[in-house]
Tab-separated table of C-alpha atoms in Angstrom:
chain	number	residue	atom	x	y	z
A	1	MET	CA	136.850	101.171	24.110
A	2	LEU	CA	140.172	100.255	24.223
A	3	ILE	CA	142.869	101.776	21.209
A	4	VAL	CA	145.904	100.312	20.734
A	5	THR	CA	149.113	103.177	21.533
A	6	SER	CA	152.080	101.185	21.059
A	7	ILE	CA	153.730	100.742	17.686
A	8	GLY	CA	156.603	98.780	16.042
A	9	THR	CA	155.583	95.705	18.000
A	10	ASP	CA	156.650	92.014	16.740
A	11	ALA	CA	154.102	89.577	15.553
A	12	ARG	CA	154.557	87.783	18.962
A	13	THR	CA	153.633	90.612	20.904
A	14	ARG	CA	150.572	91.489	18.739
A	15	ALA	CA	149.354	87.931	19.107
A	16	ALA	CA	149.611	87.906	22.973
A	17	LEU	CA	147.577	91.116	23.000
A	18	ARG	CA	144.604	89.823	20.566
A	19	THR	CA	144.555	86.652	22.995
A	20	CYS	CA	143.915	88.717	25.805
A	21	MET	CA	141.465	91.086	24.495
A	22	HIS	CA	139.365	88.007	23.487
A	23	HIS	CA	140.048	86.571	26.701
A	24	LYS	CA	138.770	89.679	28.385
A	25	ARG	CA	135.885	89.634	25.867
A	26	PHE	CA	136.710	92.495	23.480
A	27	GLY	CA	135.548	92.512	19.939
A	28	GLU	CA	137.691	93.850	17.583
A	29	LEU	CA	135.908	96.687	15.455
A	30	ARG	CA	139.057	96.826	13.558
A	31	GLU	CA	142.767	96.620	13.719
A	32	GLY	CA	143.592	98.460	17.029
A	33	VAL	CA	140.203	99.323	18.350
A	34	TRP	CA	138.756	97.122	20.550
A	35	MET	CA	134.985	97.164	22.202
A	36	ARG	CA	132.843	96.054	24.574
A	37	PRO	CA	129.918	96.821	26.725
A	38	ASP	CA	130.770	98.479	30.454
A	39	ASN	CA	129.331	95.360	32.423
A	40	LEU	CA	132.323	93.161	33.006
A	41	ASP	CA	134.817	94.288	35.606
A	42	LEU	CA	138.350	94.916	33.811
A	43	ASP	CA	141.458	93.988	35.074
A	44	LEU	CA	144.232	94.786	32.338
A	45	GLU	CA	147.604	93.345	33.166
A	46	SER	CA	150.058	96.295	33.350
A	47	ASP	CA	151.756	95.280	30.197
A	48	VAL	CA	148.833	95.180	28.375
A	49	ALA	CA	147.643	98.664	29.986
A	50	ALA	CA	151.127	100.212	28.839
A	51	ARG	CA	150.228	99.524	25.475
A	52	VAL	CA	146.600	100.857	25.376
A	53	ARG	CA	144.505	103.906	25.618
A	54	MET	CA	140.924	103.023	27.558
A	55	LEU	CA	138.275	105.338	26.296
A	56	THR	CA	134.165	105.499	26.818
A	57	ALA	CA	131.921	105.657	23.650
A	58	ARG	CA	128.356	105.390	23.105
A	59	ASP	CA	127.116	103.953	20.150
A	60	GLU	CA	123.667	104.667	18.614
A	61	ALA	CA	122.638	101.139	17.641
A	62	PRO	CA	124.500	99.047	20.363
A	63	ALA	CA	123.237	96.097	19.260
A	64	ASP	CA	124.136	96.571	15.712
A	65	LEU	CA	127.352	97.347	16.716
A	66	ALA	CA	127.609	94.074	18.806
A	67	GLY	CA	126.102	92.002	15.864
A	68	GLN	CA	129.453	93.532	14.014
A	69	LEU	CA	132.045	92.869	17.125
A	70	TRP	CA	130.864	89.135	17.326
A	71	ASP	CA	129.251	86.558	15.350
A	72	LEU	CA	126.099	86.367	17.237
A	73	SER	CA	123.979	84.077	15.097
A	74	GLY	CA	126.970	81.514	14.711
A	75	TRP	CA	127.382	81.275	18.379
A	76	THR	CA	123.834	81.005	19.356
A	77	GLU	CA	123.668	78.165	16.391
A	78	ALA	CA	126.911	76.464	17.827
A	79	GLY	CA	125.317	76.616	21.547
A	80	HIS	CA	121.974	75.134	20.774
A	81	ARG	CA	124.048	72.312	18.601
A	82	LEU	CA	126.156	71.332	21.837
A	83	LEU	CA	121.993	71.469	24.050
A	84	GLY	CA	121.264	68.967	21.542
A	85	ASP	CA	124.586	66.717	21.300
A	86	MET	CA	123.897	66.481	25.418
A	87	ALA	CA	120.501	66.038	25.222
A	88	ALA	CA	121.270	63.194	22.381
A	89	ALA	CA	124.577	61.254	24.450
A	90	THR	CA	123.817	58.183	26.052
A	91	ASP	CA	126.433	57.406	28.312
A	92	MET	CA	129.071	59.542	30.950
A	93	PRO	CA	132.072	59.165	28.420
A	94	GLY	CA	130.314	61.018	25.587
A	95	ARG	CA	128.514	63.420	27.868
A	96	PHE	CA	131.899	64.292	28.729
A	97	VAL	CA	132.857	64.877	25.428
A	98	VAL	CA	130.428	67.207	24.716
A	99	ALA	CA	130.815	68.872	28.193
A	100	ALA	CA	134.415	69.872	27.093
A	101	ALA	CA	132.812	70.997	23.863
A	102	MET	CA	130.728	73.518	25.891
A	103	VAL	CA	133.148	74.848	28.026
A	104	ARG	CA	135.504	75.687	25.011
A	105	HIS	CA	132.522	77.305	23.416
A	106	LEU	CA	131.832	79.135	27.014
A	107	LEU	CA	134.986	80.560	26.990
A	108	THR	CA	134.034	82.534	23.451
A	109	ASP	CA	131.027	83.822	25.165
A	110	PRO	CA	130.898	87.728	24.734
A	111	MET	CA	129.244	88.132	28.097
A	112	LEU	CA	127.088	90.945	26.532
A	113	PRO	CA	124.256	92.577	28.477
A	114	ALA	CA	120.983	90.859	27.972
A	115	GLU	CA	119.668	93.625	25.865
A	116	LEU	CA	121.973	93.491	23.102
A	117	LEU	CA	121.738	89.259	23.097
A	118	PRO	CA	119.489	87.265	20.389
A	119	ALA	CA	116.284	86.703	22.070
A	120	ASP	CA	117.141	82.555	21.703
A	121	TRP	CA	120.528	83.266	23.209
A	122	PRO	CA	122.003	80.138	24.928
A	123	GLY	CA	124.580	80.884	26.957
A	124	ALA	CA	122.061	80.259	30.204
A	125	GLY	CA	121.280	76.599	29.135
A	126	LEU	CA	125.110	75.673	27.940
A	127	ARG	CA	125.719	76.583	31.819
A	128	ALA	CA	122.880	75.205	33.419
A	129	ALA	CA	123.251	71.678	31.438
A	130	TYR	CA	127.570	72.246	31.979
A	131	HIS	CA	126.186	72.750	35.910
A	132	ASP	CA	124.083	69.337	35.570
A	133	PHE	CA	126.856	67.107	34.177
A	134	ALA	CA	129.196	68.290	36.737
A	135	THR	CA	127.233	67.577	39.361
A	136	ALA	CA	126.351	63.722	38.141
A	137	MET	CA	129.914	63.542	37.922
A	138	ALA	CA	130.807	64.904	41.282
A	139	LYS	CA	127.934	62.255	42.395
A	140	ARG	CA	129.715	59.512	40.730
A	141	ARG	CA	132.913	60.264	41.760
A	142	ASP	CA	131.805	60.752	45.512
A	143	ALA	CA	130.292	57.038	45.265
A	144	THR	CA	132.882	55.669	43.861
A	145	GLN	CA	134.955	57.184	46.738
A	146	LEU	CA	132.394	55.409	49.585
A	147	LEU	CA	133.008	52.251	47.584
A	148	GLU	CA	136.795	52.270	47.903
A	149	VAL	CA	137.054	53.307	51.257
A	150	THR	CA	134.478	50.385	52.704
């Protein structure tokens, strides 16, 4: 848990802190109180570390708390929709567009431990689908380079 301890910061500084916390996969319980399970290495920039206090806490209902901090059902629905879109894409440009959307979506994955995720969490499926797409793109690139060289 991180508690923002600095006061009197301008809007730009507060927005930068909020962006940093989202990138570090924290969820905001209330203004100035950011939480996440201790399953990821946390490396805060020095300017952020100077404005927060790190605490360790234990919740009696961690799955309920995770549901408050992140929209897990919304993330799950969007992830399954992207998997369906990728399966339905018939050409490489269409798959490229879906793959870009997958990357944007994966950047918002809270990266929670399995015991806090819904049973139908699509995170691993999205990563696998993106990996398959990236592999296919690399093969196309390599085949094109071979044609250009010969």
